[in-house]
Short mmCIF file of C-alpha atoms and ligand atoms in Angstrom, two decimals:
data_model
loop_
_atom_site.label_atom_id
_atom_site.label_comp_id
_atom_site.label_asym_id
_atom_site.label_seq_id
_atom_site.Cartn_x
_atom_site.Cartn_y
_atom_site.Cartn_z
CA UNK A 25 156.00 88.33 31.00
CA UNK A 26 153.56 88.98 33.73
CA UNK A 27 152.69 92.60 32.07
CA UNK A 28 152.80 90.77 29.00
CA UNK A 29 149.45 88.72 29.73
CA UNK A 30 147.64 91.61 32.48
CA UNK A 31 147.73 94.08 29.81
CA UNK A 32 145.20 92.93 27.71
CA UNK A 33 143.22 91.66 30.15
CA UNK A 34 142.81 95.06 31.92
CA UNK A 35 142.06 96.62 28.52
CA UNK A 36 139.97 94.02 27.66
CA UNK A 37 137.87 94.64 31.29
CA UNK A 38 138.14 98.34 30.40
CA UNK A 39 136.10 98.11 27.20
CA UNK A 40 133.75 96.01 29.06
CA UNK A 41 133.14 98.76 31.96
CA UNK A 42 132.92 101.37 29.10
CA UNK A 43 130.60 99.29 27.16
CA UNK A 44 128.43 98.69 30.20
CA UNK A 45 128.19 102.23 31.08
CA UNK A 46 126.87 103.36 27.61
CA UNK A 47 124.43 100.40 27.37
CA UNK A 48 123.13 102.26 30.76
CA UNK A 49 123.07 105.51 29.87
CA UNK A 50 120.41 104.41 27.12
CA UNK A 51 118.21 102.68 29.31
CA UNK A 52 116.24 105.65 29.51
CA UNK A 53 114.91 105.03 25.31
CA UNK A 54 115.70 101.29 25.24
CA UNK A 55 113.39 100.56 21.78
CA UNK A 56 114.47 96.54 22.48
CA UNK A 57 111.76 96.44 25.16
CA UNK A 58 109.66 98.85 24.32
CA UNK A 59 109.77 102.66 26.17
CA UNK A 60 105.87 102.51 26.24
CA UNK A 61 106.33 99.29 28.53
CA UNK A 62 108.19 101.54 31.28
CA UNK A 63 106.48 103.70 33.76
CA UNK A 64 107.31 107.45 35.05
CA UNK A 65 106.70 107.71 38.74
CA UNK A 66 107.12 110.33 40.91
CA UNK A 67 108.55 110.19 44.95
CA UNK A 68 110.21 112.02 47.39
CA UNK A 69 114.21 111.45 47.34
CA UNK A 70 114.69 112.91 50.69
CA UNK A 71 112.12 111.49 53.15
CA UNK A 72 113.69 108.46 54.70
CA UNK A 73 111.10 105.74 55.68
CA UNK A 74 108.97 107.10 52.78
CA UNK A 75 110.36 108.21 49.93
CA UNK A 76 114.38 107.72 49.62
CA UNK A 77 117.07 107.29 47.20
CA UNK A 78 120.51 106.28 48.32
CA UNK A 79 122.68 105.67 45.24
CA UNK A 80 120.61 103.64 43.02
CA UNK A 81 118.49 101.89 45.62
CA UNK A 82 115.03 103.60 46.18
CA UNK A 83 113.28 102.84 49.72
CA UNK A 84 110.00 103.68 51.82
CA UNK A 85 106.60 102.87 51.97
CA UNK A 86 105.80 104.95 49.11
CA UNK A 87 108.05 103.53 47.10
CA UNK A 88 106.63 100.02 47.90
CA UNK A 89 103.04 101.35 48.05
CA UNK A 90 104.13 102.27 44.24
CA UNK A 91 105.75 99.01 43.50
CA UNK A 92 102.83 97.13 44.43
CA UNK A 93 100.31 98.96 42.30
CA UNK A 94 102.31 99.85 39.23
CA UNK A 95 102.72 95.40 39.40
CA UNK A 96 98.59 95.41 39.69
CA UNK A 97 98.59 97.80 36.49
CA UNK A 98 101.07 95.55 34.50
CA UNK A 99 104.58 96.73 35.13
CA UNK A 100 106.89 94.82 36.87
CA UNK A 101 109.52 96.60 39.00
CA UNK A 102 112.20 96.94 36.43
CA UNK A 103 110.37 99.22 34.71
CA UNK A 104 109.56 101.54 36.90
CA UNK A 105 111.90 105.20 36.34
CA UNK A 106 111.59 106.74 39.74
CA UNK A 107 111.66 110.70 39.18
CA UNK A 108 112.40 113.42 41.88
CA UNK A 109 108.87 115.11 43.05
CA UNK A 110 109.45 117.95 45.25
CA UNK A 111 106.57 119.17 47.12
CA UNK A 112 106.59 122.39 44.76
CA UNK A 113 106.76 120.55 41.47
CA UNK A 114 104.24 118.05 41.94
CA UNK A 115 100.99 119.51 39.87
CA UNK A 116 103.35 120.77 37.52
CA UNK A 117 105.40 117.28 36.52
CA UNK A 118 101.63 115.96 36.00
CA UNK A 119 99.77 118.19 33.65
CA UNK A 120 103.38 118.35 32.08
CA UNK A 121 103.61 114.79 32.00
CA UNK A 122 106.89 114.25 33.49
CA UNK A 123 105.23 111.72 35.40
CA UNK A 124 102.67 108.87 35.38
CA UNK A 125 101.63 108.58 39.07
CA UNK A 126 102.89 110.57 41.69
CA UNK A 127 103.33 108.77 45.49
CA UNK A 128 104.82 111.28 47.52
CA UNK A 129 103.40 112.21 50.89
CA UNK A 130 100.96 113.74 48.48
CA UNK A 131 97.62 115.45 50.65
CA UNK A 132 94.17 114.81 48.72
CA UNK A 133 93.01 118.68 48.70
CA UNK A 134 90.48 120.95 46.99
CA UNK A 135 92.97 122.76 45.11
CA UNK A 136 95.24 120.66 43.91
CA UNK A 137 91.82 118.53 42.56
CA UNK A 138 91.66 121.83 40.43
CA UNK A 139 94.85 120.89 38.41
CA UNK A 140 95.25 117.03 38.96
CA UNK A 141 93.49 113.73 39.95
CA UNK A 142 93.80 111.79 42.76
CA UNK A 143 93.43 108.05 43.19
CA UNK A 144 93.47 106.40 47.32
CA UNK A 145 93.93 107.56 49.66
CA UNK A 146 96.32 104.94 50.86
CA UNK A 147 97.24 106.40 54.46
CA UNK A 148 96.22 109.31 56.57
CA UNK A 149 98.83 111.18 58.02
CA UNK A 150 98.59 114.36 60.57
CA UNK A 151 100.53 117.41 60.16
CA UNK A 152 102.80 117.70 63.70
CA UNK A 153 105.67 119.23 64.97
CA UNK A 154 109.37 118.50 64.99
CA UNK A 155 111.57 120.61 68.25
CA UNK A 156 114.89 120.20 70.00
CA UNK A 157 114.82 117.41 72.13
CA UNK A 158 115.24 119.10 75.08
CA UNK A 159 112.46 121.88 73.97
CA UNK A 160 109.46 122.29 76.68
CA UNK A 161 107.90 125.09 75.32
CA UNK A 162 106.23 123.63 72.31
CA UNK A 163 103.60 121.22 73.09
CA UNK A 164 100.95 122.06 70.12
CA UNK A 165 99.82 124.21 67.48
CA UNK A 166 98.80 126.69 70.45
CA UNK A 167 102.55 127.27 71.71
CA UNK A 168 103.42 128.75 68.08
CA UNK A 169 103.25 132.39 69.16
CA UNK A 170 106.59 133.69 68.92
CA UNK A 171 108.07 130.84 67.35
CA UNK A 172 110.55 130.50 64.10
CA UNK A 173 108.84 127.65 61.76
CA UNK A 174 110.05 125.99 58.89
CA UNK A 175 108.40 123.87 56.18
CA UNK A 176 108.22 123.28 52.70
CA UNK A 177 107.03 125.31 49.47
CA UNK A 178 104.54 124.04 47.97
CA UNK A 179 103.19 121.94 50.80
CA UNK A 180 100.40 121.87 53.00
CA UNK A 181 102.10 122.04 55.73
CA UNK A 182 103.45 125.24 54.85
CA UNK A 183 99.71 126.54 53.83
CA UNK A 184 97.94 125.94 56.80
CA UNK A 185 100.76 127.78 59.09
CA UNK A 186 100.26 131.53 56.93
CA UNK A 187 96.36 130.38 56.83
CA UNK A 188 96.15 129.87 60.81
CA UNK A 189 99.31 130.99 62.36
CA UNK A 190 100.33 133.78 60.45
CA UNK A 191 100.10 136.45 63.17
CA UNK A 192 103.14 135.35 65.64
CA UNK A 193 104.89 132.93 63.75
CA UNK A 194 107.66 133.20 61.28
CA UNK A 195 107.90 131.06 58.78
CA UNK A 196 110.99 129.71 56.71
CA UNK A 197 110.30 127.39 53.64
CA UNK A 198 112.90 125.24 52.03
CA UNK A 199 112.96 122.88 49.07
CA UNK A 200 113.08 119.83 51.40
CA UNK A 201 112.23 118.68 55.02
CA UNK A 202 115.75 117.85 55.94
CA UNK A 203 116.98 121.47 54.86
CA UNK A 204 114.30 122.11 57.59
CA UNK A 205 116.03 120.15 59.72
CA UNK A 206 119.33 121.54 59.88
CA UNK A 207 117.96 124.71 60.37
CA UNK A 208 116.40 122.88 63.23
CA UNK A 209 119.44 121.38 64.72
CA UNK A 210 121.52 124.44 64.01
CA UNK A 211 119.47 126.66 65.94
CA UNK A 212 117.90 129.08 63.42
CA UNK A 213 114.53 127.47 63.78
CA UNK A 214 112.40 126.54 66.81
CA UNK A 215 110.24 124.14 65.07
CA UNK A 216 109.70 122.03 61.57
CA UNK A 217 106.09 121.06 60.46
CA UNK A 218 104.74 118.85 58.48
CA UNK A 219 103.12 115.36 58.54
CA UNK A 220 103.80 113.18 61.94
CA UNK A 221 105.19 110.32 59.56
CA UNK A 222 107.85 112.66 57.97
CA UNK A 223 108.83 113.90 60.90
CA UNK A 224 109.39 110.60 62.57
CA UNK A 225 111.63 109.52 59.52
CA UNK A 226 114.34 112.41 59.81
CA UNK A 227 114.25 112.01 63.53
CA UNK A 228 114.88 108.71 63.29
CA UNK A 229 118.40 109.02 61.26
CA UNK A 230 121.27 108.40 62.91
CA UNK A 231 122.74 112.22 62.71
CA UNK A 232 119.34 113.72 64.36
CA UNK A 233 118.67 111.10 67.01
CA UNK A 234 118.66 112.50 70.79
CA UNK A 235 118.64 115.90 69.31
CA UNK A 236 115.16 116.23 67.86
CA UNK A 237 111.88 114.93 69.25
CA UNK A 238 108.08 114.82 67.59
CA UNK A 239 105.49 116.93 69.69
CA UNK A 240 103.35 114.24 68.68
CA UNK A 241 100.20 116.35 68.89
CA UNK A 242 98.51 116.45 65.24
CA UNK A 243 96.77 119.00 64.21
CA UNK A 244 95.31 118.20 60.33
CA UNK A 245 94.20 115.05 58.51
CA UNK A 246 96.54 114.41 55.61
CA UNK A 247 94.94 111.78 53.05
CA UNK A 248 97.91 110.68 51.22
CA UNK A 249 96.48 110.51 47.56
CA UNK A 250 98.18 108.71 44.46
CA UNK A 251 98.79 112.01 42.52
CA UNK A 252 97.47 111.50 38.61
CA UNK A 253 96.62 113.41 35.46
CA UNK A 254 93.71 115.17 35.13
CA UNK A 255 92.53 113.09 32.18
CA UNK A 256 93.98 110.08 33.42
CA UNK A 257 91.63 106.39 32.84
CA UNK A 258 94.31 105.10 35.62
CA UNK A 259 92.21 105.83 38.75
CA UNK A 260 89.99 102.66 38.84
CA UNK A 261 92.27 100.37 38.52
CA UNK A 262 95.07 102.40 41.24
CA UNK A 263 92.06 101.96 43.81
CA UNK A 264 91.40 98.31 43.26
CA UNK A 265 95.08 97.70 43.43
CA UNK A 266 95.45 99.58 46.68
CA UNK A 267 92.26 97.76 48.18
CA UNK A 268 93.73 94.58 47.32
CA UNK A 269 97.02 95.66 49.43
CA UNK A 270 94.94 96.26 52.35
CA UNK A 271 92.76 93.27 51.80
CA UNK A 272 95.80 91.00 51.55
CA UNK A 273 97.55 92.43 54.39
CA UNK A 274 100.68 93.85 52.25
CA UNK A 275 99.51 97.23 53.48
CA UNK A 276 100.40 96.59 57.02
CA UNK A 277 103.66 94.91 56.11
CA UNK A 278 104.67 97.57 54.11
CA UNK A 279 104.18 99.93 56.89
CA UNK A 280 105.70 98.10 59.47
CA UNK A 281 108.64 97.04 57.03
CA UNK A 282 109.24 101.09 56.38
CA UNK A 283 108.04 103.09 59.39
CA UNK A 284 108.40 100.52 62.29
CA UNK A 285 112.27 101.44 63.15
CA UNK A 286 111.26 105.07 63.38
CA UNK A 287 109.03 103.98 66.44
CA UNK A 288 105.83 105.68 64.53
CA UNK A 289 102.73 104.82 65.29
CA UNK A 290 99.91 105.78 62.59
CA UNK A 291 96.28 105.94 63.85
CA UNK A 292 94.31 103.32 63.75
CA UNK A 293 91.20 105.30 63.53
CA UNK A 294 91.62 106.36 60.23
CA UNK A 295 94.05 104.04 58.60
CA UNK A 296 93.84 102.11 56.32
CA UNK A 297 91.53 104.35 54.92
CA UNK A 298 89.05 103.13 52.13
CA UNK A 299 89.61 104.59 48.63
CA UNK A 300 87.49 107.09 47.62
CA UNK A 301 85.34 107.09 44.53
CA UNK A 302 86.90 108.56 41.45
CA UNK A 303 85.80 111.91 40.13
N1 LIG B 19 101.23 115.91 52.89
C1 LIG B 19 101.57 117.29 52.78
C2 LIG B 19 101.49 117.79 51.34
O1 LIG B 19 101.13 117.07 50.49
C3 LIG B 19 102.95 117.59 53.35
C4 LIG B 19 104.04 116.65 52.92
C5 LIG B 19 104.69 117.02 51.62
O2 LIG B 19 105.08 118.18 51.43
O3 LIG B 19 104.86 116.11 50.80
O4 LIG B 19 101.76 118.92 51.05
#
């Protein structure tokens, strides 16, 4: 009797689940409100305090930063698709238009103006060092000699160690900063560089904590830039929406809300920095 009536009901549920997971699986094309409504934006997936994606939930100040102008430019949160940019990829998923905007620890530089736009900056990062917590050796940029690095392809980071410190320093480059950190933590590595924020955010997780420490010595200035097209009209608009953030004092809360935990501190010389003019 009991079977009788559960039967149906589970089926019933079944069809239900099933029906909700195709209705999902089109939300990519949904023509009922409008694919030209929804936005493409690139972040990192693997920078916690930054840019982070833990099942569907996407955190970090970039991901806010991103939330708060897309809502200036018209789209509200739900449709935003949040898309994977690796530090590699980045130039490429914009003049291939994979992407709308990219916010992703993204450095303002001369070259990469060559192939893409930049609107902000919205912070100003410095590139640092990340060593085993009980490492005395490293200090600074000038203890390098001798040392194992790793970074990431495609990154600053990465660029400025074979521009400055290629004589003396080995260099490893991996898809990701926490690949960089395991080599870290398993020994293969003496150091990992990139920006102070990043670093702060893996040594922060649970898993690294009291084995890793940030020299906290910056060497670079790294203007975080919103990453856009080349013939993108978007610029404008992505400054006055990022001036309004820091004018209405969501910029600080953001920062707090994302990098407090991680005990960073970003300076206050240089941040918030104004945006710069468009080209
Ligand atoms: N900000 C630097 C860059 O844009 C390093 C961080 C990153 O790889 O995203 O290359």
């Amino acid at each position: 009797m009991r079977r009788g009536l559960l039967a149906p009901a589970l089926l019933a549920s079944a069809a239900l689940a099933l029906a909700g997971c195709s209705s999902d699986d089109d939300s990519g094309d949904d023509s009922s409100s409008g694919s030209g409504d929804s936005i493409k934006i690139g972040i990192k997936f693997d920078q916690p305090g930054l840019g982070y994606k833990d099942g569907d939930t996407y955190t970090g100040f970039d991901v806010d930063v991103a939330t708060y102008v897309a809502g200036k430019l018209g789209y509200d949160a739900d449709k935003i698709e949040w898309v994977q940019a690796p530090s590699a990829n980045r130039e490429n998923m914009l003049s291939g238009g994979q992407v709308d905007m990219i916010f992703a620890t993204y450095s303002i530089t001369d070259d990469r103006k060559k192939v893409v736009s930049f609107a902000g900056p919205y912070f100003v990062a410095g590139q640092d060092l990340l060593v085993a917590a009980d490492d005395t050796s490293i200090t600074g940029p000038e203890d390098l000699e001798g040392k194992n690095l790793c970074s990431v392809t495609g990154s600053t980071s990465a660029q400025r160690i074979k521009d400055d410190y290629a004589s003396g320093t080995q260099l490893l480059e991996q898809p990701g900063y926490a690949e960089c950190v395991t080599a870290l933590t398993a020994g293969q590595v003496d150091a990992v560089t990139t920006d102070d924020i990043i670093l702060a955010g893996l040594a922060a997780l649970p898993a690294n904590e009291g084995k890793v420490k940030v020299v906290g010595n910056p060497f670079s200035e790294e203007n975080y830039g919103v990453g856009i097209p080349k013939d993108s009209d978007k610029c404008e608009d992505i400054n006055t929406a990022i001036q309004a953030m820091v004018d209405d004092g969501t910029w600080q809360k953001l920062l707090d809300k994302n990098v407090g935990a991680s005990g960073y501190k970003a300076n206050e010389k240089l941040n918030p920095p104004k945006p710069a003019a468009c080209a």
